[in-house]
CSV table of C-alpha atoms in Angstrom, one decimal:
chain,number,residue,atom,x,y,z
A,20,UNK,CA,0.0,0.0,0.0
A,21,UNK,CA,3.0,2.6,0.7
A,22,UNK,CA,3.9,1.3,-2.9
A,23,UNK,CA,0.7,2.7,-4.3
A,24,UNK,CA,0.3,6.2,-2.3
A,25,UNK,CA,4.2,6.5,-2.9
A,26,UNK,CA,3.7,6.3,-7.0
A,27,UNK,CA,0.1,7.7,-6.9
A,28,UNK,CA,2.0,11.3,-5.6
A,29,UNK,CA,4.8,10.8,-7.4
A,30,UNK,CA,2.4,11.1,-10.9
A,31,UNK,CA,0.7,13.9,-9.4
A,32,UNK,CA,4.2,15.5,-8.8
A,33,UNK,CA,5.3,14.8,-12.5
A,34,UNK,CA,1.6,15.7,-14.0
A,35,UNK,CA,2.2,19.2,-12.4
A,36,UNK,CA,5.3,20.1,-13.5
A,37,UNK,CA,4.7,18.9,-16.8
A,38,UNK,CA,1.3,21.3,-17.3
A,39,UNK,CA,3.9,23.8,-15.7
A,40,UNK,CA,6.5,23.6,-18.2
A,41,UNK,CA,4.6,23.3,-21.1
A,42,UNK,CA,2.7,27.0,-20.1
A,43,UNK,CA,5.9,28.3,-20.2
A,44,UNK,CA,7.4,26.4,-23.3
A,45,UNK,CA,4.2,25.7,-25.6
A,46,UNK,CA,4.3,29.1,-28.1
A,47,UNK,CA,8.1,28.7,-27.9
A,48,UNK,CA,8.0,24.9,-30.5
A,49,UNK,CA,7.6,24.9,-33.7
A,50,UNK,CA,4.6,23.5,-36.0
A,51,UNK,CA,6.3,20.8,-37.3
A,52,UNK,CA,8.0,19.8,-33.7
A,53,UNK,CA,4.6,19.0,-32.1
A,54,UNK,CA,3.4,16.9,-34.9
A,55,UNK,CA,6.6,14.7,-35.6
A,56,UNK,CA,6.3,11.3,-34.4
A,57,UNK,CA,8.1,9.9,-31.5
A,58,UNK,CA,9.5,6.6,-30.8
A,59,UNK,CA,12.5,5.1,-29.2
A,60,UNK,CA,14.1,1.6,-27.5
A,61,UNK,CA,15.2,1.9,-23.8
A,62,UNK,CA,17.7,-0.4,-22.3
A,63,UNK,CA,18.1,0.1,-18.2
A,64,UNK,CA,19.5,-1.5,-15.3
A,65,UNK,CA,19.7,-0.8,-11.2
A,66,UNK,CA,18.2,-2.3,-8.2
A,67,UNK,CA,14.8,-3.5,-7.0
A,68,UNK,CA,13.2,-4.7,-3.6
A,69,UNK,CA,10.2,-6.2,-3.1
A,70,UNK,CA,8.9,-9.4,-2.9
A,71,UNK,CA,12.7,-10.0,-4.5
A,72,UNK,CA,15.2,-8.1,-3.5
A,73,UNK,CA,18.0,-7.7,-5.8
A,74,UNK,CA,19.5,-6.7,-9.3
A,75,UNK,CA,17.2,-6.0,-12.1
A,76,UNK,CA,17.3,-5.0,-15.8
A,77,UNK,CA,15.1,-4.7,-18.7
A,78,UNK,CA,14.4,-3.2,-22.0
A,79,UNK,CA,11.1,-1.6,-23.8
A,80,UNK,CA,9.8,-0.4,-27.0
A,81,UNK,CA,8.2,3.6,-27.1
A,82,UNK,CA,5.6,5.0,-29.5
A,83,UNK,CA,4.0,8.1,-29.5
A,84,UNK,CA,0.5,7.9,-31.1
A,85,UNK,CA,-2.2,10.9,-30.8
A,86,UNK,CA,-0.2,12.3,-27.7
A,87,UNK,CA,-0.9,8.7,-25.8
A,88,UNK,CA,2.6,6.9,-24.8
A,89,UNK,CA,2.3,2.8,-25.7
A,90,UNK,CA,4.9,0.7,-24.1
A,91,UNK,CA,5.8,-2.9,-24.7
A,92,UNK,CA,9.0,-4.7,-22.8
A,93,UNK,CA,10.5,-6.9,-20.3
A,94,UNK,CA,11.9,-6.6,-16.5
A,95,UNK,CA,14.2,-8.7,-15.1
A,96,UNK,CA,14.3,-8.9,-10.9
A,97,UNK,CA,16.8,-11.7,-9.6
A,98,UNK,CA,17.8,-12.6,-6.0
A,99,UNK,CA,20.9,-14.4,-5.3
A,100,UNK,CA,19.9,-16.1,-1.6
A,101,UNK,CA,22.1,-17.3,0.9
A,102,UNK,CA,24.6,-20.1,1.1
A,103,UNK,CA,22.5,-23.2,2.0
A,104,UNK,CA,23.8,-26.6,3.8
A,105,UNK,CA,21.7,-30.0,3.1
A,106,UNK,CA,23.4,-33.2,4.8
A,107,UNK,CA,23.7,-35.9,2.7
A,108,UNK,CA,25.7,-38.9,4.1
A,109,UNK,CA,28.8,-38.2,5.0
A,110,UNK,CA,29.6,-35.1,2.4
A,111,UNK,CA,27.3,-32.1,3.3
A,112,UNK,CA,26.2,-30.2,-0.7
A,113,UNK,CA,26.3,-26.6,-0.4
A,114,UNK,CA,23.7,-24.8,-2.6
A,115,UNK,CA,22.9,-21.2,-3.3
A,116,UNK,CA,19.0,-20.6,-4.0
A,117,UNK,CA,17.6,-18.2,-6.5
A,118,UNK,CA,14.9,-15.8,-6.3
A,119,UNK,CA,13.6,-14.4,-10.0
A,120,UNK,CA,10.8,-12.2,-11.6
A,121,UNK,CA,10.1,-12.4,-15.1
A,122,UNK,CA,7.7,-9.7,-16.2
A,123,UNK,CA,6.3,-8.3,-19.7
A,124,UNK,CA,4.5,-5.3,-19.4
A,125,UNK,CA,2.2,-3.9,-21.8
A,126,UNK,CA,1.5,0.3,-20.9
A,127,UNK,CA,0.4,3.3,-21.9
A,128,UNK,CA,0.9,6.3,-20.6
A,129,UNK,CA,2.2,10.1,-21.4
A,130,UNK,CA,5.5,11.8,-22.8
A,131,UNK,CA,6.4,15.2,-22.6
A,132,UNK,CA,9.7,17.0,-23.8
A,133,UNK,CA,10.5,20.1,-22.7
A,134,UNK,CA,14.4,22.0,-22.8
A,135,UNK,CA,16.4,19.1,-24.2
A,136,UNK,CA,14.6,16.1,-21.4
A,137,UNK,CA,11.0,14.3,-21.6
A,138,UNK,CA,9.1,13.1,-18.4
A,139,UNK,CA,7.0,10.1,-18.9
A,140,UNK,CA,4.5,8.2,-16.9
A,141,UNK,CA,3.1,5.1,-17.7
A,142,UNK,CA,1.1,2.2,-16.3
A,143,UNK,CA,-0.8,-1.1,-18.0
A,144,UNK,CA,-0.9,-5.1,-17.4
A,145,UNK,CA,1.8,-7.7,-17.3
A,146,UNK,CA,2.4,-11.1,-17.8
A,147,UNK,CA,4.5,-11.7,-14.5
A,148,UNK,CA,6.6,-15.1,-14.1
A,149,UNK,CA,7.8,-16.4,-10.8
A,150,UNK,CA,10.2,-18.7,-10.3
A,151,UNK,CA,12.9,-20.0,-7.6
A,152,UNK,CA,15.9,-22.4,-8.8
A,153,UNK,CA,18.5,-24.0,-6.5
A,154,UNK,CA,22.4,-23.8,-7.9
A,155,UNK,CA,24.8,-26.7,-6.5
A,156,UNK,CA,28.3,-25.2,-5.7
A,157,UNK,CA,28.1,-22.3,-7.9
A,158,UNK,CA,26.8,-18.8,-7.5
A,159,UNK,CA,25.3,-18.0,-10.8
A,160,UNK,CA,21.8,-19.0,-11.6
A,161,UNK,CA,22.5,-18.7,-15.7
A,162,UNK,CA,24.6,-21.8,-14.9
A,163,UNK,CA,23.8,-24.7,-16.9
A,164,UNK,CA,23.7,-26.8,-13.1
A,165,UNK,CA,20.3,-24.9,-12.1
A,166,UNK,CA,17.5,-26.5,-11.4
A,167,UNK,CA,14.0,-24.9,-11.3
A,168,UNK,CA,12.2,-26.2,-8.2
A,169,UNK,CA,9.0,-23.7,-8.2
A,170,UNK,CA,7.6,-21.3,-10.4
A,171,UNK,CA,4.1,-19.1,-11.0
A,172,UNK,CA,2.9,-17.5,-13.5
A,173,UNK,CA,0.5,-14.2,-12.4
A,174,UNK,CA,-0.5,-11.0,-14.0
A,175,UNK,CA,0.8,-7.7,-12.8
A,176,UNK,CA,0.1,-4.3,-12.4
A,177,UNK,CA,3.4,-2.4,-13.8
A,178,UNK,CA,4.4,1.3,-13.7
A,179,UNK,CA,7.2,3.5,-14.7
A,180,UNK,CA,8.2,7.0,-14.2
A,181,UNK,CA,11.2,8.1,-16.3
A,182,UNK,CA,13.6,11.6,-16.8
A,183,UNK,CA,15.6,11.4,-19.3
A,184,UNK,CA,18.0,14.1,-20.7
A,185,UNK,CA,19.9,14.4,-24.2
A,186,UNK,CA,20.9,16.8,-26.6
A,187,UNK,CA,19.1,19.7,-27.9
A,188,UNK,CA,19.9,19.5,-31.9
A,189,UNK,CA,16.8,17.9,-33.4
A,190,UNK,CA,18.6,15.0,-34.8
A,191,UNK,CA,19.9,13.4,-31.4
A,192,UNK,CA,18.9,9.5,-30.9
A,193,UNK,CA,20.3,9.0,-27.4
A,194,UNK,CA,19.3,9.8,-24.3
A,195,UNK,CA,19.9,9.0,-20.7
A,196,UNK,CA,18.3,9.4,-17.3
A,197,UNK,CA,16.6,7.4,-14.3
A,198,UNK,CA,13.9,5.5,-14.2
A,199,UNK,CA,11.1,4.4,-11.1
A,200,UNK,CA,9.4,1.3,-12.3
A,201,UNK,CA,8.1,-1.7,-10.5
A,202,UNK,CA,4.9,-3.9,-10.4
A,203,UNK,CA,1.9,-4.1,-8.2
A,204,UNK,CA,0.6,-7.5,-7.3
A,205,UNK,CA,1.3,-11.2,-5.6
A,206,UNK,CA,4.8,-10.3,-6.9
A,207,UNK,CA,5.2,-7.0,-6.2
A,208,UNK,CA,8.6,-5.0,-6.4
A,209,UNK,CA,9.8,-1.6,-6.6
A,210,UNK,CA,13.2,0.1,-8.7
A,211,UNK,CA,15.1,2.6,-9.5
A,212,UNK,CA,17.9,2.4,-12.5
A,213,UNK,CA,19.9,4.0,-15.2
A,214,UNK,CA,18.2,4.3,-18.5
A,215,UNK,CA,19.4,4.4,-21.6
A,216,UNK,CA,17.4,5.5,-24.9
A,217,UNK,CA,17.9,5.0,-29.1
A,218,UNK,CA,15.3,6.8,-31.4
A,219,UNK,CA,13.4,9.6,-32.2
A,220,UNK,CA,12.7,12.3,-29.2
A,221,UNK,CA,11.0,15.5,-30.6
C-alpha cells in the first residue's frame, strides 16, 4: 500500500510540473515539432526490492500515437539467496537458492519534452513469471547446473516513471536518465535504475 500512495503522488508531482512547463514552453515549438512522431528503444538496469530483492534490468519499445505513450517490454528482478547446507551422508552439498521475476509489461501512458529532457508516466498489465531455482556449488543461476524447483505465472500491475535528458539538436537518438518502475501484485517490487534511450525524441 505505501507502494501505491508513494507512486500515486509521485504522478501527481510529474503531472504538475509537466502542465507547468509546457505554459511556459508551448508558443516557444515549432509546427512541425509538435506533430513529428516519436519513438524510441530503452535499455536500463539498477536495483529492485520487493517481494525480490536484488539486481534488475530490462528493456522496452516507445511509440507516440495521438499524444498517448504505448509501451511494450521486459523486466528482469533476480535474488541471489544465501549459502545453504543440506546433509547428505557423510559429504554435506552446499547450494545457493535463487529468487527471480520475469515480467512483460504492456502500458500506456504520457510523454512530454521540454528544454532538451522528456518526463514520462506510464502504467498497464503484465504477464508476471515467478520462479525460484537452487544452484549446487556455484553462485550463478545462468549456470547450466540450475534446477528450477518452483515457479508461478501471475498477472501484474506495472508502472514506470522516467527523466531522461539528451541533446538539444533535433537529430539526437540518445538519451539517458533514471527510471522508477516496479509492479503491483502477488509479486510486487519496486526500482530505480539508469536508463538508456535509441530513437526519435521531438
Amino acid at each position: 500500500m505505501k507502494q501505491f500512495y508513494f507512486c500515486f503522488y509521485f504522478l501527481l508531482f510529474s503531472i504538475s510540473t509537466i502542465f507547468s512547463q509546457d505554459t511556459l514552453t508551448k508558443d516557444n515549438i515549432p509546427m512541425d515539432a509538435k506533430n513529428s512522431s516519436i519513438g524510441y528503444v530503452e535499455l536500463f538496469t539498477g536495483g529492485a526490492f520487493g517481494y525480490v530483492d536484488g539486481f534488475a534490468a530490462g528493456g522496452s519499445i516507445n511509440a507516440l500515437y495521438s499524444n498517448v505513450l504505448f509501451t511494450f517490454g521486459y523486466t528482469m528482478d533476480n535474488e541471489q539467496g544465501g549459502l545453504e547446507y543440506v546433509e547428505n551422508g557423510i559429504i554435506p552439498i552446499n547450494y545457493y537458492k535463487h529468487y527471480r521475476i520475469d515480467n512483460f509489461p504492456l502500458m500506456v501512458g504520457f510523454y512530454h519534452p521540454f528544454r532538451g529532457a522528456s518526463l514520462s508516466a506510464s502504467a498497464g498489465l503484465s504477464l508476471l513469471l515467478y520462479s525460484e531455482y537452487v544452484d549446487v556449488n556455484t553462485f550463478s543461476v545462468f549456470n547450466s547446473n540450475a534446477t528450477e524447483i518452483y515457479s508461478d505465472t501471475n498477472l501484474g500491475f506495472p508502472f514506470e516513471f522516467n527523466l531522461k535528458l539528451f541533446s538539444k539538436d533535433k537529430n539526437a537518438l540518445v538519451g539517458y536518465g533514471l527510471k522508477l518502475f516496479g509492479n503491483l501484485g502477488k509479486y510486487n517490487y519496486t526500482g530505480l535504475g539508469l536508463v538508456l534511450s535509441l530513437g526519435n525524441y521531438k
